[in-house]
PDB file of C-alpha atoms in Angstrom:
ATOM      1  CA  MET A 775     -23.665 -36.036  34.960  1.00 36.00           C
ATOM      2  CA  LYS A 776     -23.173 -32.273  34.702  1.00 35.00           C
ATOM      3  CA  LYS A 777     -19.749 -32.712  33.093  1.00 35.00           C
ATOM      4  CA  ILE A 778     -21.177 -34.951  30.364  1.00 33.00           C
ATOM      5  CA  VAL A 779     -23.965 -32.458  29.580  1.00 33.00           C
ATOM      6  CA  CYS A 780     -21.479 -29.555  29.349  1.00 29.00           C
ATOM      7  CA  ILE A 781     -19.225 -31.486  27.016  1.00 33.00           C
ATOM      8  CA  PHE A 782     -22.177 -32.402  24.793  1.00 32.00           C
ATOM      9  CA  LEU A 783     -23.303 -28.764  24.597  1.00 33.00           C
ATOM     10  CA  LEU A 784     -19.788 -27.664  23.713  1.00 34.00           C
ATOM     11  CA  ILE A 785     -19.497 -30.242  20.939  1.00 33.00           C
ATOM     12  CA  SER A 786     -22.890 -29.376  19.437  1.00 33.00           C
ATOM     13  CA  SER A 787     -22.082 -25.649  19.391  1.00 32.00           C
ATOM     14  CA  VAL A 788     -18.741 -26.304  17.657  1.00 30.00           C
ATOM     15  CA  VAL A 789     -20.433 -28.241  14.852  1.00 37.00           C
ATOM     16  CA  PHE A 790     -22.463 -25.176  13.839  1.00 54.00           C
ATOM     17  CA  CYS A 791     -19.942 -22.534  14.921  1.00 63.00           C
ATOM     18  CA  ASN A 792     -19.338 -21.213  11.380  1.00 85.00           C
ATOM     19  CA  TRP A 793     -23.024 -20.945  10.362  1.00 91.00           C
ATOM     20  CA  ASN A 794     -26.196 -19.265  11.613  1.00 90.00           C
ATOM     21  CA  GLN A 795     -29.767 -19.879  10.490  1.00 89.00           C
ATOM     22  CA  GLY A 796     -32.335 -17.155   9.869  1.00 88.00           C
ATOM     23  CA  ASP A 797     -35.654 -16.318   8.231  1.00 89.00           C
ATOM     24  CA  PHE A 798     -36.248 -13.959   5.335  1.00 89.00           C
ATOM     25  CA  ILE A 799     -38.669 -11.227   6.443  1.00 89.00           C
ATOM     26  CA  ASP A 800     -40.963  -8.749   4.740  1.00 88.00           C
ATOM     27  CA  GLU A 801     -41.044  -4.985   5.244  1.00 91.00           C
ATOM     28  CA  PHE A 802     -43.104  -5.484   8.435  1.00 91.00           C
ATOM     29  CA  GLY A 803     -40.550  -7.788  10.040  1.00 89.00           C
ATOM     30  CA  ASP A 804     -42.663 -10.913   9.555  1.00 91.00           C
ATOM     31  CA  SER A 805     -41.215 -14.206   8.307  1.00 90.00           C
ATOM     32  CA  ILE A 806     -42.134 -15.025   4.703  1.00 91.00           C
ATOM     33  CA  GLY A 807     -41.562 -18.758   5.236  1.00 88.00           C
ATOM     34  CA  LYS A 808     -38.158 -18.907   3.538  1.00 90.00           C
ATOM     35  CA  LYS A 809     -35.048 -19.717   5.525  1.00 90.00           C
ATOM     36  CA  TYR A 810     -31.314 -19.335   5.017  1.00 91.00           C
ATOM     37  CA  ILE A 811     -27.988 -20.138   6.572  1.00 92.00           C
ATOM     38  CA  VAL A 812     -25.185 -17.595   6.619  1.00 92.00           C
ATOM     39  CA  SER A 813     -21.526 -17.977   7.475  1.00 94.00           C
ATOM     40  CA  ASN A 814     -19.901 -16.010  10.234  1.00 93.00           C
ATOM     41  CA  THR A 815     -18.026 -12.995   8.890  1.00 94.00           C
ATOM     42  CA  ILE A 816     -14.786 -13.958   7.183  1.00 95.00           C
ATOM     43  CA  GLU A 817     -11.886 -11.553   6.808  1.00 96.00           C
ATOM     44  CA  GLY A 818      -9.955 -11.443   3.559  1.00 97.00           C
ATOM     45  CA  GLU A 819      -8.201  -8.979   1.279  1.00 97.00           C
ATOM     46  CA  PHE A 820      -9.047  -7.023  -1.841  1.00 95.00           C
ATOM     47  CA  SER A 821      -7.069  -4.984  -4.331  1.00 95.00           C
ATOM     48  CA  ASN A 822      -7.992  -2.597  -7.137  1.00 91.00           C
ATOM     49  CA  THR A 823      -6.496   0.400  -8.936  1.00 90.00           C
ATOM     50  CA  ALA A 824      -6.716   2.509  -5.744  1.00 91.00           C
ATOM     51  CA  THR A 825      -5.582   0.037  -3.060  1.00 93.00           C
ATOM     52  CA  LYS A 826      -3.639  -3.165  -2.471  1.00 96.00           C
ATOM     53  CA  ASP A 827      -4.382  -5.907   0.076  1.00 95.00           C
ATOM     54  CA  SER A 828      -7.008  -3.867   1.946  1.00 96.00           C
ATOM     55  CA  LYS A 829      -9.465  -5.380   4.452  1.00 96.00           C
ATOM     56  CA  LEU A 830     -12.371  -7.373   3.086  1.00 95.00           C
ATOM     57  CA  PHE A 831     -15.322  -8.727   5.073  1.00 95.00           C
ATOM     58  CA  VAL A 832     -17.370 -11.582   3.593  1.00 94.00           C
ATOM     59  CA  GLN A 833     -20.460 -13.640   4.426  1.00 93.00           C
ATOM     60  CA  LEU A 834     -21.804 -16.513   2.345  1.00 94.00           C
ATOM     61  CA  LEU A 835     -25.577 -17.063   2.364  1.00 93.00           C
ATOM     62  CA  ILE A 836     -27.442 -20.178   1.190  1.00 92.00           C
ATOM     63  CA  SER A 837     -31.255 -20.187   1.081  1.00 90.00           C
ATOM     64  CA  ASN A 838     -33.586 -23.164   1.427  1.00 87.00           C
ATOM     65  CA  GLU A 839     -34.243 -22.661  -2.317  1.00 86.00           C
ATOM     66  CA  ASN A 840     -30.530 -23.343  -2.982  1.00 83.00           C
ATOM     67  CA  LYS A 841     -29.799 -19.734  -3.888  1.00 87.00           C
ATOM     68  CA  VAL A 842     -26.264 -18.626  -3.027  1.00 91.00           C
ATOM     69  CA  ALA A 843     -25.146 -15.074  -2.364  1.00 90.00           C
ATOM     70  CA  ILE A 844     -21.754 -13.777  -1.309  1.00 92.00           C
ATOM     71  CA  PHE A 845     -21.819 -10.476   0.613  1.00 90.00           C
ATOM     72  CA  MET A 846     -18.570  -8.518   0.453  1.00 90.00           C
ATOM     73  CA  SER A 847     -17.722  -5.260   2.217  1.00 89.00           C
ATOM     74  CA  GLU A 848     -14.562  -3.283   1.533  1.00 89.00           C
ATOM     75  CA  TYR A 849     -12.477  -1.627   4.295  1.00 90.00           C
ATOM     76  CA  SER A 850     -15.181  -2.116   6.984  1.00 83.00           C
ATOM     77  CA  GLU A 851     -18.175  -4.365   7.568  1.00 80.00           C
ATOM     78  CA  ASN A 852     -20.659  -1.686   6.507  1.00 77.00           C
ATOM     79  CA  ARG A 853     -19.195  -0.654   3.144  1.00 77.00           C
ATOM     80  CA  PRO A 854     -20.523  -3.021   0.434  1.00 73.00           C
ATOM     81  CA  ALA A 855     -18.656  -3.707  -2.781  1.00 72.00           C
ATOM     82  CA  GLU A 856     -20.350  -1.916  -5.681  1.00 70.00           C
ATOM     83  CA  LYS A 857     -20.952  -2.405  -9.418  1.00 69.00           C
ATOM     84  CA  PHE A 858     -20.221  -6.070  -9.678  1.00 79.00           C
ATOM     85  CA  GLU A 859     -20.058  -8.334 -12.678  1.00 85.00           C
ATOM     86  CA  GLY A 860     -17.297 -10.908 -12.767  1.00 90.00           C
ATOM     87  CA  TYR A 861     -16.042 -14.384 -12.026  1.00 94.00           C
ATOM     88  CA  ILE A 862     -15.464 -16.573  -9.006  1.00 95.00           C
ATOM     89  CA  LYS A 863     -12.907 -19.327  -8.582  1.00 97.00           C
ATOM     90  CA  ALA A 864     -12.668 -21.562  -5.550  1.00 97.00           C
ATOM     91  CA  LYS A 865      -9.996 -24.107  -4.688  1.00 98.00           C
ATOM     92  CA  ASN A 866     -10.305 -26.728  -1.959  1.00 97.00           C
ATOM     93  CA  GLU A 867      -7.671 -28.543   0.072  1.00 97.00           C
ATOM     94  CA  GLU A 868      -7.436 -31.315  -2.558  1.00 97.00           C
ATOM     95  CA  GLY A 869      -6.642 -28.801  -5.311  1.00 97.00           C
ATOM     96  CA  LYS A 870     -10.051 -29.167  -7.003  1.00 97.00           C
ATOM     97  CA  ILE A 871     -11.314 -25.955  -8.582  1.00 97.00           C
ATOM     98  CA  TYR A 872     -14.835 -24.579  -8.995  1.00 97.00           C
ATOM     99  CA  SER A 873     -15.551 -21.557 -11.218  1.00 96.00           C
ATOM    100  CA  SER A 874     -18.636 -19.582 -12.181  1.00 94.00           C
ATOM    101  CA  LYS A 875     -19.900 -16.220 -13.273  1.00 93.00           C
ATOM    102  CA  VAL A 876     -21.218 -13.810 -10.608  1.00 91.00           C
ATOM    103  CA  ASP A 877     -23.135 -10.556 -10.779  1.00 86.00           C
ATOM    104  CA  GLN A 878     -24.734  -7.995  -8.498  1.00 82.00           C
ATOM    105  CA  TRP A 879     -27.609  -9.490  -6.516  1.00 74.00           C
ATOM    106  CA  ASN A 880     -28.598  -6.386  -4.577  1.00 68.00           C
ATOM    107  CA  ASN A 881     -27.264  -3.066  -3.281  1.00 65.00           C
ATOM    108  CA  SER A 882     -25.916  -4.504  -0.027  1.00 67.00           C
ATOM    109  CA  GLY A 883     -22.827  -6.030  -1.622  1.00 64.00           C
ATOM    110  CA  GLY A 884     -24.498  -9.313  -2.489  1.00 81.00           C
ATOM    111  CA  LEU A 885     -23.220 -11.318  -5.434  1.00 87.00           C
ATOM    112  CA  SER A 886     -25.397 -13.918  -7.078  1.00 87.00           C
ATOM    113  CA  VAL A 887     -23.590 -17.129  -8.077  1.00 90.00           C
ATOM    114  CA  TYR A 888     -24.759 -18.655 -11.375  1.00 87.00           C
ATOM    115  CA  ASP A 889     -23.886 -22.348 -10.833  1.00 85.00           C
ATOM    116  CA  ARG A 890     -25.080 -22.342  -7.253  1.00 89.00           C
ATOM    117  CA  LYS A 891     -25.960 -26.040  -6.891  1.00 91.00           C
ATOM    118  CA  ASP A 892     -22.465 -26.977  -8.052  1.00 94.00           C
ATOM    119  CA  LEU A 893     -20.961 -24.526  -5.541  1.00 95.00           C
ATOM    120  CA  ILE A 894     -23.004 -25.977  -2.666  1.00 94.00           C
ATOM    121  CA  LYS A 895     -21.890 -29.503  -3.601  1.00 95.00           C
ATOM    122  CA  PHE A 896     -18.278 -28.306  -3.895  1.00 96.00           C
ATOM    123  CA  LEU A 897     -18.449 -26.708  -0.430  1.00 96.00           C
ATOM    124  CA  GLU A 898     -20.067 -29.796   1.109  1.00 94.00           C
ATOM    125  CA  ASN A 899     -17.169 -31.941  -0.123  1.00 94.00           C
ATOM    126  CA  SER A 900     -14.460 -29.572   1.149  1.00 96.00           C
ATOM    127  CA  LYS A 901     -13.011 -28.636   4.541  1.00 95.00           C
ATOM    128  CA  GLU A 902     -11.427 -25.343   3.555  1.00 96.00           C
ATOM    129  CA  VAL A 903     -11.984 -23.341   0.370  1.00 98.00           C
ATOM    130  CA  LYS A 904      -9.878 -20.483  -0.969  1.00 98.00           C
ATOM    131  CA  PHE A 905     -11.885 -17.969  -3.013  1.00 98.00           C
ATOM    132  CA  TYR A 906     -10.634 -15.655  -5.742  1.00 97.00           C
ATOM    133  CA  ILE A 907     -13.203 -13.260  -7.208  1.00 95.00           C
ATOM    134  CA  THR A 908     -12.561 -10.715  -9.949  1.00 93.00           C
ATOM    135  CA  ASN A 909     -14.760  -8.110 -11.577  1.00 89.00           C
ATOM    136  CA  LYS A 910     -14.622  -6.250 -14.869  1.00 85.00           C
ATOM    137  CA  TYR A 911     -13.389  -3.137 -13.039  1.00 82.00           C
ATOM    138  CA  SER A 912     -10.059  -4.880 -12.193  1.00 86.00           C
ATOM    139  CA  SER A 913     -10.828  -5.532  -8.518  1.00 91.00           C
ATOM    140  CA  ARG A 914      -9.615  -8.778  -6.921  1.00 95.00           C
ATOM    141  CA  TYR A 915     -11.042 -10.368  -3.765  1.00 95.00           C
ATOM    142  CA  ASN A 916      -9.452 -13.204  -1.771  1.00 98.00           C
ATOM    143  CA  PHE A 917     -10.750 -15.036   1.310  1.00 98.00           C
ATOM    144  CA  VAL A 918     -10.801 -18.495   2.869  1.00 98.00           C
ATOM    145  CA  LEU A 919     -13.977 -20.253   4.026  1.00 96.00           C
ATOM    146  CA  LYS A 920     -13.837 -23.072   6.562  1.00 94.00           C
ATOM    147  CA  THR A 921     -16.822 -25.343   5.955  1.00 93.00           C
ATOM    148  CA  GLN A 922     -17.021 -26.965   9.402  1.00 91.00           C
ATOM    149  CA  GLY A 923     -20.689 -27.522  10.270  1.00 91.00           C
ATOM    150  CA  LEU A 924     -21.997 -26.774   6.753  1.00 93.00           C
ATOM    151  CA  LYS A 925     -23.467 -30.227   6.093  1.00 91.00           C
ATOM    152  CA  GLU A 926     -25.351 -30.188   9.397  1.00 90.00           C
ATOM    153  CA  ALA A 927     -26.562 -26.629   8.810  1.00 91.00           C
ATOM    154  CA  LEU A 928     -27.778 -27.551   5.296  1.00 92.00           C
ATOM    155  CA  ASP A 929     -29.593 -30.622   6.674  1.00 90.00           C
ATOM    156  CA  LEU A 930     -31.352 -28.403   9.241  1.00 87.00           C
ATOM    157  CA  LEU A 931     -32.134 -25.779   6.581  1.00 87.00           C
ATOM    158  CA  ASN A 932     -33.687 -28.309   4.194  1.00 83.00           C
ATOM    159  CA  LYS A 933     -35.863 -30.105   6.770  1.00 81.00           C
ATOM    160  CA  LYS A 934     -39.537 -29.727   5.918  1.00 55.00           C
TER     161      LYS A 934
END
């Protein structure tokens, strides 16, 4: 019986291994009743006029209000990308492409995606998505998101 339980626990943790759930909080640390899921940190590369193929760290956040933010940090996990206004393209394993405009969401490297419901649907119907993001300052960002566990995490997020 113990072996069966261990296997079940292992399988259920793998399903959500790429995503974590959290609560938005106020300045006092109290939940404000809004939830989100966020991907584990993804490593990618970025290039601009000063560097080529440098380290990029990315997290994708989806709120229970279907808002999507992409948090990018250059060189290290605590150095957010700045001054952002640009475009995002994503390509899945079938060669389908999603594109949208993005702009600065906040000062912690967050980008707000305009066509967020379309992006969520695109991610749900993909296994692996390659992202290419550009800004008007000639920076380029590339990373790959594995969507394993996303559908289950979204179902949990949207439960009332």
